Short mmCIF file of C-alpha atoms in Angstrom, two decimals:
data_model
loop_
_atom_site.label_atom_id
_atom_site.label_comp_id
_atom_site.label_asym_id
_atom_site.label_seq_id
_atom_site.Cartn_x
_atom_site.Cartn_y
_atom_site.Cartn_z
CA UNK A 172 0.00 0.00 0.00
CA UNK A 173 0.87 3.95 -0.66
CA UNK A 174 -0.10 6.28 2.06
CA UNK A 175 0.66 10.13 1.84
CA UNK A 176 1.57 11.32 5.73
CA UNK A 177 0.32 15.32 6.14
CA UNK A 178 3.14 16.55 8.35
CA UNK A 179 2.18 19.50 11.28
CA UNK A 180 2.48 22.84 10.00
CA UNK A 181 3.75 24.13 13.11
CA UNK A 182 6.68 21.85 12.76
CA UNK A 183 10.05 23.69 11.71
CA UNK A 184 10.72 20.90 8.85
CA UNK A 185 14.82 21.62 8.99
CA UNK A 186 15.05 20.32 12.63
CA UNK A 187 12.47 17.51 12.14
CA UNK A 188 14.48 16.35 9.04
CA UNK A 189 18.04 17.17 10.72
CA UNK A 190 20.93 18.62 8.75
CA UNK A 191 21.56 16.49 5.38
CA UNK A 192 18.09 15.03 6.21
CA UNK A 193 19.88 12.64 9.14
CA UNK A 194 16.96 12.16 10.88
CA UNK A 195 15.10 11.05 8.01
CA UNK A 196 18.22 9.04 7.18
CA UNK A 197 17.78 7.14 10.17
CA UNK A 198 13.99 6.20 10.25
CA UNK A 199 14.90 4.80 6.73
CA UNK A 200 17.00 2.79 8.41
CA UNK A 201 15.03 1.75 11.04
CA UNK A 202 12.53 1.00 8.74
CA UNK A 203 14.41 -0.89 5.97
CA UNK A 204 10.88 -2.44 4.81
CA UNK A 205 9.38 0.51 3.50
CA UNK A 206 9.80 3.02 0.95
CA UNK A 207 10.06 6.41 1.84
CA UNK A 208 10.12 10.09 -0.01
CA UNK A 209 10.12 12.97 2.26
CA UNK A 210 9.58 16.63 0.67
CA UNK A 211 8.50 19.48 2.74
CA UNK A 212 5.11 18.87 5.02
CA UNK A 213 4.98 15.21 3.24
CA UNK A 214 5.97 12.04 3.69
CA UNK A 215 5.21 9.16 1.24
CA UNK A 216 5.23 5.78 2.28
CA UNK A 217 4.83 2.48 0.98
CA UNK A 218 5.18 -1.26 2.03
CA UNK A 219 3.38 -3.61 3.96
CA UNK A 220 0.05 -2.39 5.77
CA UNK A 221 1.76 -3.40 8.83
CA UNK A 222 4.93 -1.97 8.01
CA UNK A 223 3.44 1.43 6.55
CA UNK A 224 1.22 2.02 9.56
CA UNK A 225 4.24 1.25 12.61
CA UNK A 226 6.41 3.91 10.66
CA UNK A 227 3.56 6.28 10.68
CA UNK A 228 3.07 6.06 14.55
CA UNK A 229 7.06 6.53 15.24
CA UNK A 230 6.79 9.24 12.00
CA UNK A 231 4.29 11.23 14.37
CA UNK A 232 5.39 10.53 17.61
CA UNK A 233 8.86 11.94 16.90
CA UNK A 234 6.58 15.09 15.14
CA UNK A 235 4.94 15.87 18.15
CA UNK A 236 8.14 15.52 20.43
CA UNK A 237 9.83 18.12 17.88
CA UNK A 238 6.82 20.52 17.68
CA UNK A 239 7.10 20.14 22.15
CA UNK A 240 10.29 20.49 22.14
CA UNK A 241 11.76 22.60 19.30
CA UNK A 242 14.70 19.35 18.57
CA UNK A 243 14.95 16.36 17.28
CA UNK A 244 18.26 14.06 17.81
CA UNK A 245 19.09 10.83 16.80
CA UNK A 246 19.55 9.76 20.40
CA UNK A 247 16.09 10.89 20.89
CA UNK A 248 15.12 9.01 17.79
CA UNK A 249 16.71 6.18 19.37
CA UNK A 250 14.30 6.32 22.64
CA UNK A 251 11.14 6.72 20.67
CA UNK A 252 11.51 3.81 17.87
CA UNK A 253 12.50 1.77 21.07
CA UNK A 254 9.69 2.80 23.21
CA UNK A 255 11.32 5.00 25.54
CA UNK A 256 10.68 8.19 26.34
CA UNK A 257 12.92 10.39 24.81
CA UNK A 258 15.27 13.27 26.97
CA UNK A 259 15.47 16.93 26.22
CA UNK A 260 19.28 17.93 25.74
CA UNK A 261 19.11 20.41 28.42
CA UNK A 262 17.09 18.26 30.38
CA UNK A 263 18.37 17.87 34.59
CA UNK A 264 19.78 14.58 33.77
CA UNK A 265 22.99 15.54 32.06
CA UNK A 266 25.69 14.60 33.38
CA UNK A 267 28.40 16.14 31.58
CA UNK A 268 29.07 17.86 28.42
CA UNK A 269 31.86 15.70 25.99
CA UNK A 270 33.68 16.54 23.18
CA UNK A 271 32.58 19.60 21.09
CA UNK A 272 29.78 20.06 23.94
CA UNK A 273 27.91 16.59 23.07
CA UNK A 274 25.40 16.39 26.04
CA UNK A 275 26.19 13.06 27.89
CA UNK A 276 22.86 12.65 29.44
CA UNK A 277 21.69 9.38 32.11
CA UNK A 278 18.63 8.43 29.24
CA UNK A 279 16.72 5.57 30.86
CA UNK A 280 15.03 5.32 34.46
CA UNK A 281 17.79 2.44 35.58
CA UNK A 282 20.67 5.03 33.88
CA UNK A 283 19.25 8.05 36.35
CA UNK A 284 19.25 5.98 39.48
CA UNK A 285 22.96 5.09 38.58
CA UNK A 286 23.65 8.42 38.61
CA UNK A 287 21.54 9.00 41.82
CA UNK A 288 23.09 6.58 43.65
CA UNK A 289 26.32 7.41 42.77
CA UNK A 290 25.86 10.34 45.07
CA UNK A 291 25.05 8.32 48.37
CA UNK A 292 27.18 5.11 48.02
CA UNK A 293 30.72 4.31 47.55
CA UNK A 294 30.39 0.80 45.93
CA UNK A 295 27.96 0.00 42.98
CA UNK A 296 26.73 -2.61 40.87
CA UNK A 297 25.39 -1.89 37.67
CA UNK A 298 24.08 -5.19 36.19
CA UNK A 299 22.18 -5.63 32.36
CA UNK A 300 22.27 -6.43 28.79
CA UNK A 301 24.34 -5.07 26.21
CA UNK A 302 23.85 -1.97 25.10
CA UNK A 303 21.98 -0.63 28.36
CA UNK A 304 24.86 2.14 28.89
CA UNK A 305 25.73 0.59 32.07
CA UNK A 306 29.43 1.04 31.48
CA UNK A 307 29.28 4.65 29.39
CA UNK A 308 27.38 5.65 32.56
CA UNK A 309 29.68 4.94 35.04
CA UNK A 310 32.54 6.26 32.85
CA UNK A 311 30.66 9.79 32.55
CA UNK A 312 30.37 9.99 36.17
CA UNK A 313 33.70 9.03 36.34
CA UNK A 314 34.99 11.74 34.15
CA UNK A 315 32.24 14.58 36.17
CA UNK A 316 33.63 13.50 39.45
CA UNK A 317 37.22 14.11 38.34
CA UNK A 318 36.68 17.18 36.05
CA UNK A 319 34.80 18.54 39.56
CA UNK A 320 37.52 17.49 41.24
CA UNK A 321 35.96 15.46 43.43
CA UNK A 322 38.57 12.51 42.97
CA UNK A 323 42.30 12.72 42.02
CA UNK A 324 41.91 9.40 39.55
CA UNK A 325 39.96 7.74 37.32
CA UNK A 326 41.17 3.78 36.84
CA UNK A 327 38.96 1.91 35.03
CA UNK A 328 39.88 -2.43 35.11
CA UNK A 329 38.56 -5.40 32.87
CA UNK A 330 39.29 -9.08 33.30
CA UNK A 331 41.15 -10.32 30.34
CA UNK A 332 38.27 -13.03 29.61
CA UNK A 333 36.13 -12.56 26.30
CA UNK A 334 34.39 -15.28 24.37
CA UNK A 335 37.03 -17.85 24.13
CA UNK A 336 39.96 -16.20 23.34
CA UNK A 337 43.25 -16.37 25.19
CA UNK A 338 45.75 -13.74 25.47
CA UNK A 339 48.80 -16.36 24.38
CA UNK A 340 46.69 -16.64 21.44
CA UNK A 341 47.01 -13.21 19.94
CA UNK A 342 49.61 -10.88 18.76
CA UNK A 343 52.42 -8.51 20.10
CA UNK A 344 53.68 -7.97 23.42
CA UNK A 345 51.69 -7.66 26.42
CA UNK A 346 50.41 -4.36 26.10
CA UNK A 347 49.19 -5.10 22.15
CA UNK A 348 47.94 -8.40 23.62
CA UNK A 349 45.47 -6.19 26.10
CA UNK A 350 44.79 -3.44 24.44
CA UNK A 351 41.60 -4.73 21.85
CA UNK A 352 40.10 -6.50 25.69
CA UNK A 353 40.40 -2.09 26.62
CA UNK A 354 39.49 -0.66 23.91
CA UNK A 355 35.54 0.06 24.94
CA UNK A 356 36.77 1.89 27.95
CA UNK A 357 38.92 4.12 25.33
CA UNK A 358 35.87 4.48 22.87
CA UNK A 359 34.07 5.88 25.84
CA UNK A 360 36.50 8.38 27.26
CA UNK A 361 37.17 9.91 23.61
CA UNK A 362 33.45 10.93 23.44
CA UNK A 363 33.79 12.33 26.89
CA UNK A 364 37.17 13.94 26.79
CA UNK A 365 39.47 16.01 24.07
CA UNK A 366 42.17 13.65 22.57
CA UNK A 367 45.18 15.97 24.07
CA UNK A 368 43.34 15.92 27.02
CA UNK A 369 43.00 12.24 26.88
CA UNK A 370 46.48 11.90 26.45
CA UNK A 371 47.43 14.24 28.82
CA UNK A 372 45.77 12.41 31.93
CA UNK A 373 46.77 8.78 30.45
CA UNK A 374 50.49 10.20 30.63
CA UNK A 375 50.34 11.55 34.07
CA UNK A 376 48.54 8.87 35.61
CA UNK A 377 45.48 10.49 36.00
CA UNK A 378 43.12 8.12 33.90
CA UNK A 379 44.52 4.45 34.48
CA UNK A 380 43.37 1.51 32.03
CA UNK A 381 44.49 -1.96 33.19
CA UNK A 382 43.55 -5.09 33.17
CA UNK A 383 42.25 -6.72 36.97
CA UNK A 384 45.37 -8.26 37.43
CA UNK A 385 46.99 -5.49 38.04
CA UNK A 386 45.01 -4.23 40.51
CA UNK A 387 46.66 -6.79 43.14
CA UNK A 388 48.63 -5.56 46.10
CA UNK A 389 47.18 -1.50 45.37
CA UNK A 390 45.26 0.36 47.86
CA UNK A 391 42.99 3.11 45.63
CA UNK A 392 41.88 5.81 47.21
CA UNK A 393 40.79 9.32 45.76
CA UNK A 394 39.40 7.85 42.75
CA UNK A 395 36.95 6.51 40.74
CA UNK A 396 37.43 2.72 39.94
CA UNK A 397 35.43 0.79 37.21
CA UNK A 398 35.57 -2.80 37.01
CA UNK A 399 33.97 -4.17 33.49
CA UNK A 400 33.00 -7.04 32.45
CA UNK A 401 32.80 -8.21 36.15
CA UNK A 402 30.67 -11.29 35.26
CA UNK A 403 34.08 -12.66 33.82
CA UNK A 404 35.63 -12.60 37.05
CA UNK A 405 36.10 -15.42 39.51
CA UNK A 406 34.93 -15.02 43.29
CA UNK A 407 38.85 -13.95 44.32
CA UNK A 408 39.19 -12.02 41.69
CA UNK A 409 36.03 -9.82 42.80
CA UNK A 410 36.97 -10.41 46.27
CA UNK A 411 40.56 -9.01 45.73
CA UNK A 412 39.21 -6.02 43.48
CA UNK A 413 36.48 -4.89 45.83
CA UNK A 414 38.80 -4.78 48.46
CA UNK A 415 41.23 -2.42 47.42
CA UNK A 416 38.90 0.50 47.92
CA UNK A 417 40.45 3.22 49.82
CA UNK A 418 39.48 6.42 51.47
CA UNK A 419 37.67 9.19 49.33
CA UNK A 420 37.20 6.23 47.02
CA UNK A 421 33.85 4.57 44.65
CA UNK A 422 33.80 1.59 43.24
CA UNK A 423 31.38 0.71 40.04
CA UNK A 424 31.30 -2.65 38.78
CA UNK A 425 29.06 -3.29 35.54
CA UNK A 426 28.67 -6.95 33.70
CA UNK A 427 26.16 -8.62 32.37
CA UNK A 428 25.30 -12.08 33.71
CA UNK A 429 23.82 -13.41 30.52
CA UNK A 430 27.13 -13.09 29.13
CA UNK A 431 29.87 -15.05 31.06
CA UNK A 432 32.71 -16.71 29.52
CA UNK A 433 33.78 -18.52 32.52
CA UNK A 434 34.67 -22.17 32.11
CA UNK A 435 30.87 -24.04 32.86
CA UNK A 436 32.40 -25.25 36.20
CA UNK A 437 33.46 -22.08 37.58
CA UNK A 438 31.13 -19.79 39.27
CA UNK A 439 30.92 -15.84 38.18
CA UNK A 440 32.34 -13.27 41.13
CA UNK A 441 30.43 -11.05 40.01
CA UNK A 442 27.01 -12.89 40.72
CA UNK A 443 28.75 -13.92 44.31
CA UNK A 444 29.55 -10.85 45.41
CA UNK A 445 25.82 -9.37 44.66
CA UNK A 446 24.40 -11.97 46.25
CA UNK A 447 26.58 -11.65 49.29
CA UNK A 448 26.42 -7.81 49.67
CA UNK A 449 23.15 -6.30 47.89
CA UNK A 450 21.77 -6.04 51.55
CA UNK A 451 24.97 -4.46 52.79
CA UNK A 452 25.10 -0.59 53.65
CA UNK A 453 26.64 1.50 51.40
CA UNK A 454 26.11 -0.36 48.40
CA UNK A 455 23.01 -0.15 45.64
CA UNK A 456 22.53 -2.45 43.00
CA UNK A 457 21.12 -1.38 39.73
CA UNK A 458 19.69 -3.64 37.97
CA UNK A 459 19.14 -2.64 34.02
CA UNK A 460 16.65 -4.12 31.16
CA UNK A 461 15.67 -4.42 27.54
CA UNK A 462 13.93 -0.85 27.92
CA UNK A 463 17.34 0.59 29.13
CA UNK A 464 18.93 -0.45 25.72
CA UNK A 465 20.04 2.57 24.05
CA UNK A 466 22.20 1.10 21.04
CA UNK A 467 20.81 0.21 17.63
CA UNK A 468 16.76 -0.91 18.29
CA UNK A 469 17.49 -4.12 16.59
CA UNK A 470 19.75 -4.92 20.01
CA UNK A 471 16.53 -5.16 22.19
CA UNK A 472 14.99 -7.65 19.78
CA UNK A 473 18.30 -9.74 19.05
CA UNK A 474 18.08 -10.04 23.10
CA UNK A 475 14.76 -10.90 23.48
CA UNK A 476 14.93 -13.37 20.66
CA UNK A 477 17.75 -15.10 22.87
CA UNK A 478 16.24 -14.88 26.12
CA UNK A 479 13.03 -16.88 24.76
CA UNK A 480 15.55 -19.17 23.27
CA UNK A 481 17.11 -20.00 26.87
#
């Protein structure tokens, strides 16, 4: 079927379509089904009934949240074809402004309390899918707390564990051989940070990346500390991070417990240690969902389509 959609007049049609029609751009995308010609207050679509009348609801849902709200972002194109409600740019839950004044803003309910809680307790579990900004999160608060100079340090740790792959296994010397297990942590502080800045703070010690292991025999104190991936840890790995915490110190440990690359037989620290200290003061577990996914919408569905699977 062909259906003509009569945009809002009160809409301002250059933010609604985004610069080099982006926005546009990207409901194509999302909608990969249907055809689509855009040209001043109309939009022509055709495809499937079914397929003509969802992009017709997300079409004038993200019309009315532009004619509200006088913008229209991809990331708030992200929240409405997922089903979330989508965040102003100046809203209160920024957390920090990145690189060329990107608004890093807390997007989802479970993102909010993160930040929230981040305020009252010095240990934190942030526990969810893929893709539910649990780790880009923690990292922004990180980077707030230590451009506010609340904390001296920012070290943020992974577990060399991922999907099967051993470190003797792969290229270079050590540092080569860790680097790609890293390299998320890196992706997220170059959104949040300038790249001489970056550099500047890796040099000096200010930002630390390492792997867990070499988190043994340290006492950290005046900093942030980030474990990742803490689902591939085993209980004395946790047990030896979590107790290195030092005065003027917070802890955040993310991981997803769906995803543990653990030998079968061995039992994930990470689901241990909640399980021992959820109840204990001073700590908050959040626990994110499929509505807290703020990657690609096809993410939430790949997820669910596992999760009825198991």
């Amino acid at each position: 079927m062909e259906r003509i959609i009569e945009l809002n007049e009160a809409l301002d049609t250059m933010v609604f379509y985004g610069v080099n029609n982006k926005n546009i751009l990207f409901l194509k995308n999302m909608h990969p089904q249907v055809r689509i010609v855009a040209r001043g207050y109309q939009v022509k679509v055709s495809g499937s009934d079914e397929e003509v009348s969802r992009f017709e609801k997300m079409l004038l849902q993200a019309q009315q949240f532009c004619i509200e709200h006088g913008t229209l972002t991809e990331a708030q194109l992200t929240d409405i074809v997922s089903g979330n409600k989508p965040v102003e740019s100046h809203h209160d839950n920024l957390i920090l402004h990145g690189v060329s004044g990107k608004p890093v803003i807390a997007r989802t309910e479970n993102q909010q309390r993160l930040v929230r809680d981040f305020q009252t307790h010095d240990l934190l579990f942030a526990i969810g899918p893929a893709g539910s900004g649990k780790t880009y999160t923690a990292i922004a608060l990180a980077v707030r707390a230590l451009k506010n100079r609340e904390v001296k340090r920012i070290i943020l740790s992974r577990p060399a564990v991922e999907a099967g792959e051993k470190l003797g296994f792969l290229p270079g010397d050590m540092r080569e051989k860790i680097d790609p297990y890293l390299q998320p942590l890196y992706d997220a502080l170059e959104e949040m940070l300038p790249q001489q800045k970056l550099t500047e703070y890796m040099e000096k010690g200010t930002i630390q990346i390492a792997p867990l292991a070499f988190m043994r025999g340290r006492t950290l104190g005046n900093a942030v500390v980030i474990l990742d991936e803490a689902q591939n840890t085993s209980v004395q790995q946790i047990k030896m991070f979590l107790t290195r915490l030092g005065i003027g110190g917070k802890m955040i440990v993310t991981g997803d417990l769906t995803q543990v690359d653990l030998p079968p037989s061995q039992r994930s620290g990470l689901r241990d240690a909640v399980e021992k200290l959820s109840k204990v003061d001073g700590v908050s577990v959040v626990n994110f969902g499929e509505k807290d996914i703020v990657r690609h919408p096809l993410v939430t569905r790949i997820i669910r389509a596992y999760e009825q699977d198991q």
